[in-house]
Amino acid sequence: MKIGEIFATQVFNDAVMRERLPKKIYQSLKETTRLGAPLNQEIADVVAAAMKDWATGLGATHYSHWFQPLNNLSAGKHDSFISTTRDGNVVTEFSSSALVKGEPDASSFPSGGLRATFEARGYTTWDPTSPAFVRDGTLYIPTAFCSYTGEALDSKTPLLRSMQALNKQGLRLLRALGHNGSRMVYATVGAEQEYFLIDKEKYEKRLDLKLCGRTLLGAKPAKGQELEDHYCGRIRLRVASYMTELDNALWALGVTSKTKHNEAAPAQHELAPIFEPVNTAVDHNLLTMEVMRVTAKRHNLACLLHEKPFEGINGSGKHNNFSISTDDGLNFLDPGQHPEENKLFLITLCALIEGVDTYADLIRMTAASPSNDHRLGGYEAPPAIISIFLGEALTTMLSNITKGSTAGAHSCSNLYTDVDALPNLERDDSDRNRTSPFAFTNNKFEFRMVGSSQSIAFCNTVLDAVAADVFSRFADRLEKAEDLELEISHIISETICNHGRILYNGNNYTQQWVEEAQKRGLPIISNSAQAAEAIVNPRNVEMLESLGILSSTECHARYEIHLENIVKVITMEAETMQQMVRQQILPSLTRFIGDTAASYNELAGAGFENAQLHGLLEKLSGLLSAIHCESVALEALEHTDHAVFSLKELANYMTDTIRPQMHALRTACDAAEALVASDVWPIPTYTDLLHRI
Ligand code: ADP
Ligand code: MG
């Protein structure tokens, strides 16, 4: 299979548009897609007709306004191209208005109070900056989704607004620094996606995986990830054939799937694409998750995108690699050979240091979800504290500049292996720190807190916003500066002095860091219920509102959606757990104890009284009681009168009271699992799930 022959064959991309659209129309559309110029409505007719012809040529019978409601998924209804004629026949048709505008029911998606059930109207609007594509007989048109009253009900609209803000402030900054060639500034993003693959039949037998995406019960297996033999190890043939089909499907959709490998935990894998402008990176990541799930079914596998499907081994994240670029290929975060003299690089670095320190709580919130709570702060994932890793070389360089020295950062040392036959390599300026939540890696920052099941739209909206906010302040100063160099060195000194506390190059997984962070006054936000507050924090609301990214109403709606989601997810988990315990665990365990007791009596009757067996029976019957008690206690907590709580109190109650009780119930069940015969335990074990693929 030649990649070139399948790549983007299902995409209405630049090449297709150039071929199928009249030159003038093509150029006008190009101004919009490349440079964000306002869409010329007159071209929509021509584009719609060309899109329909192209899509039906690929077998499409339907089109769908593809949008991103606030549930980390994508959605859309499917309309066929048919239309009736007066003489009773049908023709295929796709008008400009069908391309540009759709009207899904807005009340059936999370709206945080923006839409009541009786106020159903919502609109989808074509986003010409992300290409349409054909999949399974449907033409998908990327769209933004808003309410009748104009508030954003999706994750794309604020992202597009944040791109405009960053473009505006980024261009100002460039001009102030004397770069006049670029016409457009935008964030570039490459999202590394982690996932688990398990056998479908075993998955089907676990209600927790099916309903909640994670195991709510399960004793520690004899082999987890202790031997470190899975990371980048040989890929199982079954998994390899899944990955091949996945790559082909993604390539056809124009997704630049680049790297695949086994991850640290057994049954865990990763896929990374080549980075691209943020809007398409977000759409492509959503598409990747969707294709991952569907492809797994065809291979009799289940793809788990949950942040923590299994306790005791690594969870899954989504490393969001982020930089800022221009249409003419400039990377703001490329240090170059002489970073100490690279004004754009230094200013961008300072802007992100100031921005990440100032809005740390908001950035933390973009990675907060009830499922990611189980992962963040675990030994394999960044802690719930935001800090920045720059590496020794850059940190020293910045500190030298504040002391008036221009000593370079680039040491350009070589790496010698002491084997003559091996080539000598140039060593990177800094080692890698994989424990930092926000790490500088070569020419980009890697935000590692985001969860594997989350859309990357919101974190990038906030990163765009934060950069735009500080860029605008720096641009104000630089535009007015009489001595540009001096002003830049002032900015660097002030940044290090006022925001240096956010820099940390050490091991973020240690308790020592938590204590250190506390001393530095960095926010430590340990769960998603606490993290929610950031989106209604007046400082953050003001910033988002002043940049035109989210209004105060939209921020408050998002706050409600976030809290409601916590309550719904934990409620569902508690109920699923209860159902498994009562319908599967307790009956099996009771039978096993009964059978074992009968065997014990039989043996004793025959004169073979067995003290060990008696001991086992005692333990098991103790656990049976414990499971009963913990389950009853959980039920009592679930049924406390919730009406007295505000939404915030309820989210905290679910997090701080229901969750620990679920943990207590799990502990008793897992202890029992470890003692009973394997053919008796009613659900697949961790060993079955992780090692029998
Ligand atoms: P790593 O060593 O972190 O694995 P890679 O070069 O493999 O580094 O990059 C990881 C991800 O970062 C990839 O998706 C890659 O395309 C992306 N990436 C690289 N450069 C940039 C950039 N300038 N902006 C955004 N993402 C980038
Ligand atoms: Mg990486």
mmCIF file with all atom_site columns, N, CA and C and ligand atoms in Angstrom, residues 192 270 319 321 432 441 444 446 448, ligand 2:
data_model
loop_
_atom_site.group_PDB
_atom_site.id
_atom_site.type_symbol
_atom_site.label_atom_id
_atom_site.label_alt_id
_atom_site.label_comp_id
_atom_site.label_asym_id
_atom_site.label_entity_id
_atom_site.label_seq_id
_atom_site.pdbx_PDB_ins_code
_atom_site.Cartn_x
_atom_site.Cartn_y
_atom_site.Cartn_z
_atom_site.occupancy
_atom_site.B_iso_or_equiv
_atom_site.pdbx_formal_charge
_atom_site.auth_seq_id
_atom_site.auth_comp_id
_atom_site.auth_asym_id
_atom_site.auth_atom_id
_atom_site.pdbx_PDB_model_num
ATOM   1  N  N  . GLU A 1 192 ? -0.380 13.587 21.351 1.00 0.00 ? 192 GLU A N  1
ATOM   2  C  CA . GLU A 1 192 ? -0.062 12.163 21.464 1.00 0.00 ? 192 GLU A CA 1
ATOM   3  C  C  . GLU A 1 192 ? -1.206 11.492 22.217 1.00 0.00 ? 192 GLU A C  1
ATOM   4  N  N  . GLU A 1 270 ? 0.193  3.902  22.131 1.00 0.00 ? 270 GLU A N  1
ATOM   5  C  CA . GLU A 1 270 ? 0.127  5.336  21.842 1.00 0.00 ? 270 GLU A CA 1
ATOM   6  C  C  . GLU A 1 270 ? 0.186  5.594  20.342 1.00 0.00 ? 270 GLU A C  1
ATOM   7  N  N  . HIS A 1 319 ? -0.659 13.930 25.573 1.00 0.00 ? 319 HIS A N  1
ATOM   8  C  CA . HIS A 1 319 ? 0.337  15.000 25.644 1.00 0.00 ? 319 HIS A CA 1
ATOM   9  C  C  . HIS A 1 319 ? 0.053  16.012 24.546 1.00 0.00 ? 319 HIS A C  1
ATOM   10 N  N  . ASN A 1 321 ? 1.231  18.821 22.610 1.00 0.00 ? 321 ASN A N  1
ATOM   11 C  CA . ASN A 1 321 ? 2.416  19.590 22.199 1.00 0.00 ? 321 ASN A CA 1
ATOM   12 C  C  . ASN A 1 321 ? 1.950  20.870 21.532 1.00 0.00 ? 321 ASN A C  1
ATOM   13 N  N  . ARG A 1 432 ? 15.514 15.232 29.318 1.00 0.00 ? 432 ARG A N  1
ATOM   14 C  CA . ARG A 1 432 ? 14.078 15.248 29.324 1.00 0.00 ? 432 ARG A CA 1
ATOM   15 C  C  . ARG A 1 432 ? 13.574 15.160 30.750 1.00 0.00 ? 432 ARG A C  1
ATOM   16 N  N  . THR A 1 441 ? 10.154 21.158 25.275 1.00 0.00 ? 441 THR A N  1
ATOM   17 C  CA . THR A 1 441 ? 10.869 20.088 24.579 1.00 0.00 ? 441 THR A CA 1
ATOM   18 C  C  . THR A 1 441 ? 11.279 20.592 23.197 1.00 0.00 ? 441 THR A C  1
ATOM   19 N  N  . LYS A 1 444 ? 8.901  23.521 21.492 1.00 0.00 ? 444 LYS A N  1
ATOM   20 C  CA . LYS A 1 444 ? 7.462  23.522 21.792 1.00 0.00 ? 444 LYS A CA 1
ATOM   21 C  C  . LYS A 1 444 ? 7.292  23.232 23.270 1.00 0.00 ? 444 LYS A C  1
ATOM   22 N  N  . GLU A 1 446 ? 5.071  20.961 26.019 1.00 0.00 ? 446 GLU A N  1
ATOM   23 C  CA . GLU A 1 446 ? 4.255  19.753 26.050 1.00 0.00 ? 446 GLU A CA 1
ATOM   24 C  C  . GLU A 1 446 ? 3.407  19.819 27.311 1.00 0.00 ? 446 GLU A C  1
ATOM   25 N  N  . ARG A 1 448 ? 1.093  18.016 29.607 1.00 0.00 ? 448 ARG A N  1
ATOM   26 C  CA . ARG A 1 448 ? 0.883  16.573 29.744 1.00 0.00 ? 448 ARG A CA 1
ATOM   27 C  C  . ARG A 1 448 ? -0.259 16.180 30.663 1.00 0.00 ? 448 ARG A C  1
HETATM 28 MG MG . MG  B 2 .   ? 6.338  13.584 23.800 1.00 0.00 ? 2   MG  B MG 1
#
